[in-house]
PDB file of C-alpha atoms in Angstrom:
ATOM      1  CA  UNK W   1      46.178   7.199  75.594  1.00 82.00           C
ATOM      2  CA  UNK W   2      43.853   9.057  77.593  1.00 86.00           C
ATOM      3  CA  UNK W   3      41.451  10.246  74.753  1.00 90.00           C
ATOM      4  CA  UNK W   4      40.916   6.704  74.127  1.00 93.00           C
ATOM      5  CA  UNK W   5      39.994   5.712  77.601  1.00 92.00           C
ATOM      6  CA  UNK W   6      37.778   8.792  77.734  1.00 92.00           C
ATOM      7  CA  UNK W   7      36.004   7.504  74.352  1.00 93.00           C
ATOM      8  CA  UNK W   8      36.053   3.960  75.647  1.00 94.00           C
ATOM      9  CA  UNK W   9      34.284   4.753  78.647  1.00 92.00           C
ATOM     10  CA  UNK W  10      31.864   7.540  76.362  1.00 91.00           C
ATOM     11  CA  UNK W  11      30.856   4.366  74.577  1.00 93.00           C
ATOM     12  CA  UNK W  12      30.381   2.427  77.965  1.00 90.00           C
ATOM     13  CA  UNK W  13      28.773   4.712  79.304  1.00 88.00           C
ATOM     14  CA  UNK W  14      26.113   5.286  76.310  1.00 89.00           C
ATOM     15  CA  UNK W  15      25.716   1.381  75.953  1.00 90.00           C
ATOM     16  CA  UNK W  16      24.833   1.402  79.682  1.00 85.00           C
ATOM     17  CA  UNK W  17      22.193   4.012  79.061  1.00 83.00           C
ATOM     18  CA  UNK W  18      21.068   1.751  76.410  1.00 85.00           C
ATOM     19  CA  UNK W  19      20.856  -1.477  77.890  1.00 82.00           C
ATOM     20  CA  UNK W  20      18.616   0.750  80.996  1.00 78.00           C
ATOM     21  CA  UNK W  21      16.281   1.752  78.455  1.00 80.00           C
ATOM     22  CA  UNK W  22      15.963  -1.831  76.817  1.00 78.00           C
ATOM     23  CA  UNK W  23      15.160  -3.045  80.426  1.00 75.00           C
ATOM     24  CA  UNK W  24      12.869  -0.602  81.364  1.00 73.00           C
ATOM     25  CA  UNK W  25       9.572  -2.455  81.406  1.00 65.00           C
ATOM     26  CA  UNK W  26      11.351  -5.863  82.965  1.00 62.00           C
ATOM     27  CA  UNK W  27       9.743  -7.707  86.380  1.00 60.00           C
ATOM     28  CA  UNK W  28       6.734  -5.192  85.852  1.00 61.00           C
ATOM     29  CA  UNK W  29       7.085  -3.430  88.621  1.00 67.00           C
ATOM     30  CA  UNK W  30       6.821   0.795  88.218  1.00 74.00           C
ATOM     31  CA  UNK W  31       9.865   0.695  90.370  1.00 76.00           C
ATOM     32  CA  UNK W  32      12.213  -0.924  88.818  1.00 71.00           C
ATOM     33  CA  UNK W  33      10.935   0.541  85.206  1.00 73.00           C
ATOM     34  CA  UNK W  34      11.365   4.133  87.446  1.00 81.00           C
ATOM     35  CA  UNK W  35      15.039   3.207  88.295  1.00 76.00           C
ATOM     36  CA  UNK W  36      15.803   2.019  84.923  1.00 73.00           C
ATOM     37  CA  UNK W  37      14.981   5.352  83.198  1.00 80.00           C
ATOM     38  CA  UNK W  38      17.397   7.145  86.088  1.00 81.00           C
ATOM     39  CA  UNK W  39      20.206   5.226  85.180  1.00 76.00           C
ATOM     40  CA  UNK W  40      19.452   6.084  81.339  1.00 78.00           C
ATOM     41  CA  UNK W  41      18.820   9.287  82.291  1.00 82.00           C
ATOM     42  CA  UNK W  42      21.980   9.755  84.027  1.00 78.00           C
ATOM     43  CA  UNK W  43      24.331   7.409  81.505  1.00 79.00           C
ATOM     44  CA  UNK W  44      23.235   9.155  78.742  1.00 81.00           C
ATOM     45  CA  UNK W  45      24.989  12.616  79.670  1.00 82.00           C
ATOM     46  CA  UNK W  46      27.737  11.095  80.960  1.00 81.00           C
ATOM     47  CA  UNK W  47      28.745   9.646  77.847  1.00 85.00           C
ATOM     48  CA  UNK W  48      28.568  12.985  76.048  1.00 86.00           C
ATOM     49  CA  UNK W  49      30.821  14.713  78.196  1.00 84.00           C
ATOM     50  CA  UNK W  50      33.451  11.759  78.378  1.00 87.00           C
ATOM     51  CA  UNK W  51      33.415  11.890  74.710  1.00 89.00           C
ATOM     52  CA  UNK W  52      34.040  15.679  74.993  1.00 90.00           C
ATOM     53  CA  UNK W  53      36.648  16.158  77.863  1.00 87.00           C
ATOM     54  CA  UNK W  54      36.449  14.530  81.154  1.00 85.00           C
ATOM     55  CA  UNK W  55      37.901  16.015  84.581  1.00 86.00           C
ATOM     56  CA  UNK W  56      38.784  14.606  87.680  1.00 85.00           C
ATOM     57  CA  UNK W  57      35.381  14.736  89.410  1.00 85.00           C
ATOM     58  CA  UNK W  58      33.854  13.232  86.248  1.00 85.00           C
ATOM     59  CA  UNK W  59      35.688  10.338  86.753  1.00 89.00           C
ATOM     60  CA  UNK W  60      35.076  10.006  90.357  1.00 88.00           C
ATOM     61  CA  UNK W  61      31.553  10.976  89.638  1.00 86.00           C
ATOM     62  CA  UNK W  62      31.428   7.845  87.085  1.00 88.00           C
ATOM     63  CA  UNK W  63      33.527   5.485  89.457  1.00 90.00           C
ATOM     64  CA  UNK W  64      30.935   6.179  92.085  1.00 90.00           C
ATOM     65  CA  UNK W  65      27.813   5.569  89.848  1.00 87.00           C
ATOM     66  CA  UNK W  66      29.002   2.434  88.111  1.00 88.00           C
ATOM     67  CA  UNK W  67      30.265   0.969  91.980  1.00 91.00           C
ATOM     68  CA  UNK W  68      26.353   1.380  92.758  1.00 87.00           C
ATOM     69  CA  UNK W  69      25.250  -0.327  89.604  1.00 83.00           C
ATOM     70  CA  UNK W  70      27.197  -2.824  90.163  1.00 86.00           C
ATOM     71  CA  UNK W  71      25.994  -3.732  93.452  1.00 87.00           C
ATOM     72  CA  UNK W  72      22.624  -3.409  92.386  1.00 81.00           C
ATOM     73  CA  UNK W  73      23.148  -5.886  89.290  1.00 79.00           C
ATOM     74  CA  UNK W  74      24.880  -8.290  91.684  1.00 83.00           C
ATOM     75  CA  UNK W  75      21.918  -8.463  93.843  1.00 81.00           C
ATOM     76  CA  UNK W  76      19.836  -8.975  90.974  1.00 74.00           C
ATOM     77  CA  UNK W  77      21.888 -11.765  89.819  1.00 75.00           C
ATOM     78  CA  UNK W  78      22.215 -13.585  92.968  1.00 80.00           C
ATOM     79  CA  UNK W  79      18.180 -12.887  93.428  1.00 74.00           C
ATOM     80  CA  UNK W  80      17.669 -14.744  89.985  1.00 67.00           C
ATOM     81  CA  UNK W  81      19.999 -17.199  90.751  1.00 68.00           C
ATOM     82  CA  UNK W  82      18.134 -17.753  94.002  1.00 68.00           C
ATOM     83  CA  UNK W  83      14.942 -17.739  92.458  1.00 64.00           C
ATOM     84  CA  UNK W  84      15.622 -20.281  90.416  1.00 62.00           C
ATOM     85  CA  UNK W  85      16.636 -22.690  92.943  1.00 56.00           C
ATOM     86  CA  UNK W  86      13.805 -22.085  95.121  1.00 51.00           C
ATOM     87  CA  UNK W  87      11.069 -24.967  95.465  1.00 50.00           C
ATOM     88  CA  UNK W  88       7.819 -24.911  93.563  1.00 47.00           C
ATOM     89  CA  UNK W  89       4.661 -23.351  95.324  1.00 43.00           C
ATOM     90  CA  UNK W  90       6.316 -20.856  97.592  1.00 42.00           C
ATOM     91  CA  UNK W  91       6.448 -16.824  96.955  1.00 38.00           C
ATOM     92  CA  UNK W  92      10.156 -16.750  96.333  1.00 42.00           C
ATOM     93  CA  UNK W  93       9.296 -19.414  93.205  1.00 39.00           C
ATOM     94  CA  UNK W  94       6.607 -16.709  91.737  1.00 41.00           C
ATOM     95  CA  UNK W  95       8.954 -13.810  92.100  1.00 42.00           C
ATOM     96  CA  UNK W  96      11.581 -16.341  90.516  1.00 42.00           C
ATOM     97  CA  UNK W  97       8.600 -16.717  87.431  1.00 44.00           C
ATOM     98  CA  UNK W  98       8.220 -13.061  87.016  1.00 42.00           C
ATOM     99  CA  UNK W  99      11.725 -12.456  86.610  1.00 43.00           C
ATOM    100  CA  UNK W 100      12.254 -15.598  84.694  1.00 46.00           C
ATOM    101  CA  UNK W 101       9.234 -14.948  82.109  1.00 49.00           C
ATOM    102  CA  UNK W 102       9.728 -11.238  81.820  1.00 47.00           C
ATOM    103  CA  UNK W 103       7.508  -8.942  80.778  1.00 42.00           C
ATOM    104  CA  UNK W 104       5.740  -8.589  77.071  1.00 42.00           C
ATOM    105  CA  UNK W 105       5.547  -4.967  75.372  1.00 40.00           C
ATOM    106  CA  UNK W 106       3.474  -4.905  72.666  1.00 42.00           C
ATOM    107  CA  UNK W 107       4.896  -3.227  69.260  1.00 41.00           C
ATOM    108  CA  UNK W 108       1.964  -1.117  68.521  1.00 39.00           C
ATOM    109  CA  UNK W 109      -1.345  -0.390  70.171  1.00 42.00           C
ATOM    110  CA  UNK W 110      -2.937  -1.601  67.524  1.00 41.00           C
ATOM    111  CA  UNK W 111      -1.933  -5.059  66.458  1.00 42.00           C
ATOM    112  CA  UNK W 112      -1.087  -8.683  67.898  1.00 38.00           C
ATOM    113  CA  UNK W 113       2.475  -8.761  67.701  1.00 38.00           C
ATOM    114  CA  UNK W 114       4.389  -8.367  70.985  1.00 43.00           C
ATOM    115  CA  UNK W 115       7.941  -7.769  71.731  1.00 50.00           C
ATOM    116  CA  UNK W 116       9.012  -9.788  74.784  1.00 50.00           C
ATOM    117  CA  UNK W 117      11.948  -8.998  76.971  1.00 54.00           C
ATOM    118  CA  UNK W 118      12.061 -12.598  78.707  1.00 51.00           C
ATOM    119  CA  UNK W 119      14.630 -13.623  75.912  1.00 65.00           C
ATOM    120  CA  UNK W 120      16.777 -10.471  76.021  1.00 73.00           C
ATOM    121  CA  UNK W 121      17.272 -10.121  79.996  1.00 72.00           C
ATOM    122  CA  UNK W 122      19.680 -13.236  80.796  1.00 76.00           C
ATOM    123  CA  UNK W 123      21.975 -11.730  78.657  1.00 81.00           C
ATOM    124  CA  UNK W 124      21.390  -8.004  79.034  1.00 81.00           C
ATOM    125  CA  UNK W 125      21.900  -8.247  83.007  1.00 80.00           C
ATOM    126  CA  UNK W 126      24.888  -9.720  82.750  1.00 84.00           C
ATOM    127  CA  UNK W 127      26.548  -7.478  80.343  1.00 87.00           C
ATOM    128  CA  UNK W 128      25.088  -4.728  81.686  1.00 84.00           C
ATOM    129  CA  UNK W 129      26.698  -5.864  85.142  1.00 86.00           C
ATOM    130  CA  UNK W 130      30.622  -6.779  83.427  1.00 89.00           C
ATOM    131  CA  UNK W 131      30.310  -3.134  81.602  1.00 90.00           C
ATOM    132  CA  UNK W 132      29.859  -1.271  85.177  1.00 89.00           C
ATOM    133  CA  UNK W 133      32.743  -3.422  86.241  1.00 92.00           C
ATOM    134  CA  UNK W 134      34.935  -2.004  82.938  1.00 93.00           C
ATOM    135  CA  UNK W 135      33.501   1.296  83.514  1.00 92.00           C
ATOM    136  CA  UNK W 136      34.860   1.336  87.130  1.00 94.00           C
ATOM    137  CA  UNK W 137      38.393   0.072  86.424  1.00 95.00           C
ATOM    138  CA  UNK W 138      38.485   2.770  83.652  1.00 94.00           C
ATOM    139  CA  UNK W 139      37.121   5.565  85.622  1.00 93.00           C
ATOM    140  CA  UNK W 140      40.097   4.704  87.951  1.00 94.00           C
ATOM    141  CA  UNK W 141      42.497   4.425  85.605  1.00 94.00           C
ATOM    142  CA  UNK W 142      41.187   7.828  84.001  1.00 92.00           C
ATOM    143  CA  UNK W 143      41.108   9.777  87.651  1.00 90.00           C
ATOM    144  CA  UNK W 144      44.794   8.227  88.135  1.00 91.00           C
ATOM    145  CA  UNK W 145      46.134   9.905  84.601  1.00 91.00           C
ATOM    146  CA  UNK W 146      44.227  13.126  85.069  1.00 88.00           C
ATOM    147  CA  UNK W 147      45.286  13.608  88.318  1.00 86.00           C
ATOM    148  CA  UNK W 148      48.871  12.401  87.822  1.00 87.00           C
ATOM    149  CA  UNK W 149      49.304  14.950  84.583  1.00 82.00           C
ATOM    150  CA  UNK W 150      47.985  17.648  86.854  1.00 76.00           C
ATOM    151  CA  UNK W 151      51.033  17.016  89.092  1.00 76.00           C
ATOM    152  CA  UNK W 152      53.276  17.593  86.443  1.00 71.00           C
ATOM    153  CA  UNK W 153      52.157  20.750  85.324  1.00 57.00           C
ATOM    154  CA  UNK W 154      54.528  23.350  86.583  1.00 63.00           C
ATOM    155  CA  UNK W 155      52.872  25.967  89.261  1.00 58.00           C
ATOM    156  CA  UNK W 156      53.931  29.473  89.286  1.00 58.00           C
TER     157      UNK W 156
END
């Protein structure tokens, strides 16, 4: 049981550090596109050693992580959401258009074609947001198990 809620969350955690990199050029704004390639940066390891064996301060480690992505994607979701009901004209309706239109990468530097993210985010976000939640709720449920099988491990 536990090696399949360590791979479960190794997936998780990889598919987070996916989704980060597929966002990384949304609202263009170097700060967001910065904090994007963090979380990739940091998912991506993660995922290797859950796959491999995971210890009790991985797990709190990952608990911790995903709790702060989580309340980061929340506040991007309500900001959206807010955006969107904003009136026309004001500055919370043009940052509601940037995050709305997204942000166009083109494919090569050489041609006309152009890969746009504006279709991909309203999904991505919110998947990205109910995987931290799954990642949390097995990070707990791994810490529990590891920490419970270390109590039954005779000490001499």
């Amino acid at each position: 049981m536990m090696l399949r809620i360590r791979r479960t969350a190794a997936v998780g955690a990889a598919t987070s550090g996916i989704l980060h990199l597929l966002m990384l050029g949304h609202g263009g704004h170097l700060g967001w596109s910065l904090l994007m390639a963090a979380m990739a940066i940091v998912c991506l390891p993660c995922a290797g050693h859950l796959w491999r064996m995971a210890s009790v301060r991985s797990w709190a480690l990952i608990g911790v992580m995903n709790s702060g992505m989580l309340a980061v994607h929340l506040g991007m979701l309500t900001a959206e959401d807010s955006a969107q009901l904003a009136p026309a004209g004001g500055l919370t309706s043009a940052a509601g258009r940037v995050l709305a239109e997204g942000v166009a990468i083109p494919a090569h530097s050489h041609g006309d074609s152009v890969i746009s993210l504006a279709g991909l985010h309203p999904v991505l976000l919110p998947l990205a947001t109910a995987l931290a939640a799954l990642e949390i709720v097995l990070a707990g449920l791994g810490w529990y198990l590891l920490r419970r099988a270390d109590r039954t491990v005779p000490q001499r």
